[in-house]
XYZ file of C-alpha atoms in Angstrom:
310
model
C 455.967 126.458 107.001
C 458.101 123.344 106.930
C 457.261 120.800 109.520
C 460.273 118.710 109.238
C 463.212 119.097 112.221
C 466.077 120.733 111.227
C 469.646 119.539 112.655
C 471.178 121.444 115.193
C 474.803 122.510 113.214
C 476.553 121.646 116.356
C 475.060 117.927 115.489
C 476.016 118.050 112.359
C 478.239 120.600 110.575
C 477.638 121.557 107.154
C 480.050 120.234 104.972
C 479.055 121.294 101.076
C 477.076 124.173 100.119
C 473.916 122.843 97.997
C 472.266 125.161 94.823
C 469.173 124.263 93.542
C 468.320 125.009 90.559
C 464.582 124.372 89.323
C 462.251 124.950 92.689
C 459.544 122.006 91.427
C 458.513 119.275 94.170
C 462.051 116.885 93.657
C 464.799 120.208 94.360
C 463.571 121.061 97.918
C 462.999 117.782 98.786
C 466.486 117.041 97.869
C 468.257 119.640 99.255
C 466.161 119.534 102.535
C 466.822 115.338 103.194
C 470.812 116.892 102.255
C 470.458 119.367 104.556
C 469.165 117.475 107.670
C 472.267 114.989 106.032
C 474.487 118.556 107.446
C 474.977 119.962 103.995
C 474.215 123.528 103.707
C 471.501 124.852 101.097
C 472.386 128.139 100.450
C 470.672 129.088 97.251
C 467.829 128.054 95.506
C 466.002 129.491 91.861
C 462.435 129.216 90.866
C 460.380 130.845 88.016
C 456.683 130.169 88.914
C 454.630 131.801 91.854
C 453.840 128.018 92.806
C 457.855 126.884 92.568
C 458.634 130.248 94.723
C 456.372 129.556 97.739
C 457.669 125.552 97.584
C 461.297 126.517 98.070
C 459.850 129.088 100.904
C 458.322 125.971 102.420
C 460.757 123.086 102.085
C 463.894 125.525 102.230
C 462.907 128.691 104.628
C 465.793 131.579 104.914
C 467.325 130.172 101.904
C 467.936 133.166 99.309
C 466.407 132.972 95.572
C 468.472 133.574 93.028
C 469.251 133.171 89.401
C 470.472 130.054 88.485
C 474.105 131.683 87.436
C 474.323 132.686 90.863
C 472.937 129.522 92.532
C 476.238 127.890 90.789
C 478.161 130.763 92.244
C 477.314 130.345 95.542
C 477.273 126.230 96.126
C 479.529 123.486 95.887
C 477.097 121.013 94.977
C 474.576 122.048 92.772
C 471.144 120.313 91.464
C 469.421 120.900 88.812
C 466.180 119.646 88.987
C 464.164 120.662 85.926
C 462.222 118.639 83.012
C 463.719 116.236 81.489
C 463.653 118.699 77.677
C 464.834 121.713 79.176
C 468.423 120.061 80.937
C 470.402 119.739 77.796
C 469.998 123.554 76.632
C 470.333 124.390 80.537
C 473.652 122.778 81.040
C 474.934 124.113 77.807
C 473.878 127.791 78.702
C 475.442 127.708 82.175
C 478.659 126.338 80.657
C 478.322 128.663 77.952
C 478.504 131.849 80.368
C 480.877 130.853 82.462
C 478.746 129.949 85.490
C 480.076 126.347 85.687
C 483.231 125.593 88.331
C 485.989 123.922 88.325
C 485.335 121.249 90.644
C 481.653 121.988 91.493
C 479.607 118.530 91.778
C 476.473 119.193 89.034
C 473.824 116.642 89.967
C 470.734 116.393 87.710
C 468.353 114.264 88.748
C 466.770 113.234 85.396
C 465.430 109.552 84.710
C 466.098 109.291 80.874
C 469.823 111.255 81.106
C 472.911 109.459 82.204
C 476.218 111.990 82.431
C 476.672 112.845 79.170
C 474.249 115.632 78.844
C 476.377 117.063 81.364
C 479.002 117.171 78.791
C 479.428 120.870 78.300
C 479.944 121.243 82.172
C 482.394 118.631 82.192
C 484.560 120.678 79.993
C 484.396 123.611 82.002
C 485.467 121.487 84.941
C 482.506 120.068 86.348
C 481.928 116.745 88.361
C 478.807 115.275 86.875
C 476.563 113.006 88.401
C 472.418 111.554 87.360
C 470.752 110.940 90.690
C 467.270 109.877 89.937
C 464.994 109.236 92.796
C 462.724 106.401 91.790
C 459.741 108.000 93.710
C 456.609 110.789 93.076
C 456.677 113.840 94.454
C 453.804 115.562 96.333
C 456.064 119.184 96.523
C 455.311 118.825 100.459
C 457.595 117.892 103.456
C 456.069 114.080 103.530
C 458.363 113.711 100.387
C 461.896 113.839 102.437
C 460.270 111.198 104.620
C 459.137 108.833 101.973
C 463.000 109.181 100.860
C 464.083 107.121 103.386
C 464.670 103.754 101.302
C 463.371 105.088 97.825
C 466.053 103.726 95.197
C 467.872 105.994 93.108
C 469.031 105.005 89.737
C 472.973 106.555 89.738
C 475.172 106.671 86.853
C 478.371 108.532 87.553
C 482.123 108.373 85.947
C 483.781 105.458 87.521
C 485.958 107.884 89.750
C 482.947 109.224 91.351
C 480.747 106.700 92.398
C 481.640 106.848 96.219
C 480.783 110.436 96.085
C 477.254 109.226 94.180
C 477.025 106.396 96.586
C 477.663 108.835 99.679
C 475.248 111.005 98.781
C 472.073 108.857 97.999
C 473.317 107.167 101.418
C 473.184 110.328 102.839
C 469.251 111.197 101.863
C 468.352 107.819 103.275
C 468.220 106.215 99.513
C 469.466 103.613 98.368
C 471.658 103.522 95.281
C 471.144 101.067 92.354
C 474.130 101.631 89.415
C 471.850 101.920 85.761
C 474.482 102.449 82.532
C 474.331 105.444 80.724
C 472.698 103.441 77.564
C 470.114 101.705 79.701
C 468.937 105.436 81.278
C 466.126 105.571 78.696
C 464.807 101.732 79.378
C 465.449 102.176 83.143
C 462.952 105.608 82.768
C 460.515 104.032 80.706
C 460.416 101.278 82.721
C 459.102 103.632 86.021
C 456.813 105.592 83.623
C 454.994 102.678 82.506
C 454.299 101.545 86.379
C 454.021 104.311 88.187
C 452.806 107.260 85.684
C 450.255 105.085 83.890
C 449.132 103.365 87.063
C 447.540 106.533 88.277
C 445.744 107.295 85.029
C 444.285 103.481 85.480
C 443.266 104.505 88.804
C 441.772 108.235 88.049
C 439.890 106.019 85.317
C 438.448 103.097 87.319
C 437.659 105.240 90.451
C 435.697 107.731 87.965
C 433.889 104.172 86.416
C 432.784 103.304 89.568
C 431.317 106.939 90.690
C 429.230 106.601 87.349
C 428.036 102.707 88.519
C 427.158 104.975 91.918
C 429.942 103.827 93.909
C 429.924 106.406 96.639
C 433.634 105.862 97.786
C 435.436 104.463 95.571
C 438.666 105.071 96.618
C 437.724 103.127 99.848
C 436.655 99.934 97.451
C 439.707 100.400 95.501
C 442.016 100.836 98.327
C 442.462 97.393 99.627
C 441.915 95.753 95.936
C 444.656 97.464 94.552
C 447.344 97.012 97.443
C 446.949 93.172 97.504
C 447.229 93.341 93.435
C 450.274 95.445 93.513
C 451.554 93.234 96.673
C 451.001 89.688 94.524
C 452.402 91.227 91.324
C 455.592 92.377 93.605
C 455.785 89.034 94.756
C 454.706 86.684 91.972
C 454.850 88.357 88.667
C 452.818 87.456 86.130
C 451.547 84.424 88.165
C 449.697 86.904 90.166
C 447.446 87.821 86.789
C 443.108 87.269 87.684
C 440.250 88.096 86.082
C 438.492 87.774 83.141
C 441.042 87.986 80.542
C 443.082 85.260 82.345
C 440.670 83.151 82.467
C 439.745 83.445 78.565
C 435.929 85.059 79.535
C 435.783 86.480 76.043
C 431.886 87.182 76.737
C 432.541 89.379 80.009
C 435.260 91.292 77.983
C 433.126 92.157 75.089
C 430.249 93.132 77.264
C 433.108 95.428 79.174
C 434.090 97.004 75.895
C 430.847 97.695 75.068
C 429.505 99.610 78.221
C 432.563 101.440 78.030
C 432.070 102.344 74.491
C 428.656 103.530 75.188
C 429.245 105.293 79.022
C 433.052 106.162 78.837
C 434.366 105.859 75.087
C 437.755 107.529 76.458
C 438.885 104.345 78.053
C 438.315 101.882 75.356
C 441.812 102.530 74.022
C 443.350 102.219 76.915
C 441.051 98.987 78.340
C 441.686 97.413 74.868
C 445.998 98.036 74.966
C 446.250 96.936 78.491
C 443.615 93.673 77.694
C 445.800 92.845 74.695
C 448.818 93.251 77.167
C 447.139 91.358 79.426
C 445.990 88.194 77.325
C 449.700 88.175 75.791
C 451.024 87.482 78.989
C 448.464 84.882 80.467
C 448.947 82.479 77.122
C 452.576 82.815 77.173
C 452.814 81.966 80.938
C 450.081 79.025 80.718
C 447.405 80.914 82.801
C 445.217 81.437 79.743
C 443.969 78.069 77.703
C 444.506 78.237 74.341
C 440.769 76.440 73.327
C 439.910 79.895 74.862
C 442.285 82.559 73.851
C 440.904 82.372 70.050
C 437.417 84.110 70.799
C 439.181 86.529 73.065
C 441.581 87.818 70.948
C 438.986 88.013 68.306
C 437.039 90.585 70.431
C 440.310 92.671 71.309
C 441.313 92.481 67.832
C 437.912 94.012 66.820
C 437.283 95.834 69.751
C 433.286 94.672 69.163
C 430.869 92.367 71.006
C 431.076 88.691 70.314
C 427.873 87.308 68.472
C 424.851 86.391 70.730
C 425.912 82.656 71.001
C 429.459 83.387 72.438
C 428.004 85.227 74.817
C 427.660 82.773 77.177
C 431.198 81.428 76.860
């Protein structure tokens, strides 16, 4: 059961009938922060048993349908679906007729501007990309953690109040990304938010293995003031052994790893490489010391016993 209020309509009177159209954790979520925004959700589609009982949850007395009829019955219409299947979906809705004249289609894709809306433009269509810059949890905590997420909009220049009013409206706040820089902007949120939880689910199983019995609890407070200082300094925020040149430290890293948990090397060795790039060309790493500790993450092997000590 959904635990979030929902408006009284004498508060606030529906004023456009939302579809949704892909049931996975960013659709409900949506149409739920629209619809306590006074919008009306009226029809939602979902495949899986798991995206049928989310809609139930986030979206309760709201009919499921096909997605043909979800565009039937709404004014506004999302379709929130993976980023590979949107292209042949907007093409088969247009294709059968199931696109509007009018209707505001509103994918909320990272990597697509509006022009893989195309094909429902022709048929009419007001297009709109409304990406949420946020993760998902499928759960009603997600319309509350809406409430000042940026969303990266691109829209046709005649409808960017109507983008603007409706990221507004689900307490977000809009931030205007062209239609060529979509696949930077995307790539830019996958590289710190996706891989940042893969470096956590790696270090937090590490320290289990060194018999750390919480490690989310050691983590926890190490990782907010690192993400804090990064937020607030950059790259002047960089510690740790590969800013300060410790080429020994590293190479006795790489090795433990290659002998307890060989699947992170790759991963320890790209971001160390990363890492070091960035301290020498911002002054934090010396160059006298750079030299051994590229060597190592060059090789990706232990330094000889008398650089051990370094």
């Amino acid at each position: 059961m959904s635990t979030f209020q929902q408006p009284e309509p004498k508060d606030r009177p529906a004023r456009l009938t939302v579809g949704v159209v892909g049931a996975g954790r960013v659709g409900p979520a949506l149409a739920a922060s629209l619809q306590l925004a006074g919008h009306r959700p009226v029809a939602v589609s979902g495949v899986s048993d798991a995206s049928r009982r989310r809609a139930a949850a986030m979206l309760p007395d709201v009919p499921l349908l096909p997605p043909a009829e979800v565009l039937r019955c709404a004014e506004l219409v999302l379709l929130t679906v993976p980023d590979d299947t949107l292209p042949g979906l907007v093409e088969g809705l247009a294709e059968t007729g199931s696109v509007r004249p009018g209707q505001l289609l509103v994918h909320t894709s990272g990597r697509y501007g509006v022009k893989v809306l195309e094909p429902a433009l022709r048929a009419g269509a007001l297009p709109l990309a409304l990406h949420p810059a946020m993760t998902f949890t499928g759960t009603p905590v997600d319309v509350q953690r809406l409430a000042g997420c940026s969303f990266g909009v691109t829209a046709p220049e005649e409808l960017r109040l109507a983008a603007e009013a409706l990221v507004i409206e689900m307490g977000g706040e809009p931030e205007w990304i062209a239609e060529d820089m979509r696949p930077l902007y995307h790539a830019a949120l996958a590289l710190g938010s996706n891989h940042l939880i893969t470096l956590v689910a790696q270090s937090m199983e590490l320290l289990r293995a060194a018999g750390v019995e919480a490690p989310d609890r050691m983590l926890g407070p190490l990782l907010g003031a690192a993400l804090d200082n990064a937020l607030r300094s950059g790259d002047a925020a960089l510690t740790g052994p590969v800013a300060r040149g410790d080429a020994g430290t590293v190479a006795a890293h790489i090795a433990e790893l290659r002998g307890r948990a060989p699947g992170t090397v790759a991963g320890y060795l790209a971001m160390a490489r990363a890492t070091a790039d960035r301290a020498l060309s911002h002054g934090l790493l010396k160059p006298e010391l750079a030299e051994d500790l590229l060597g190592v993450l060059a090789d990706g092997t232990d330094l000889p016993e008398n650089g051990e000590d370094r």
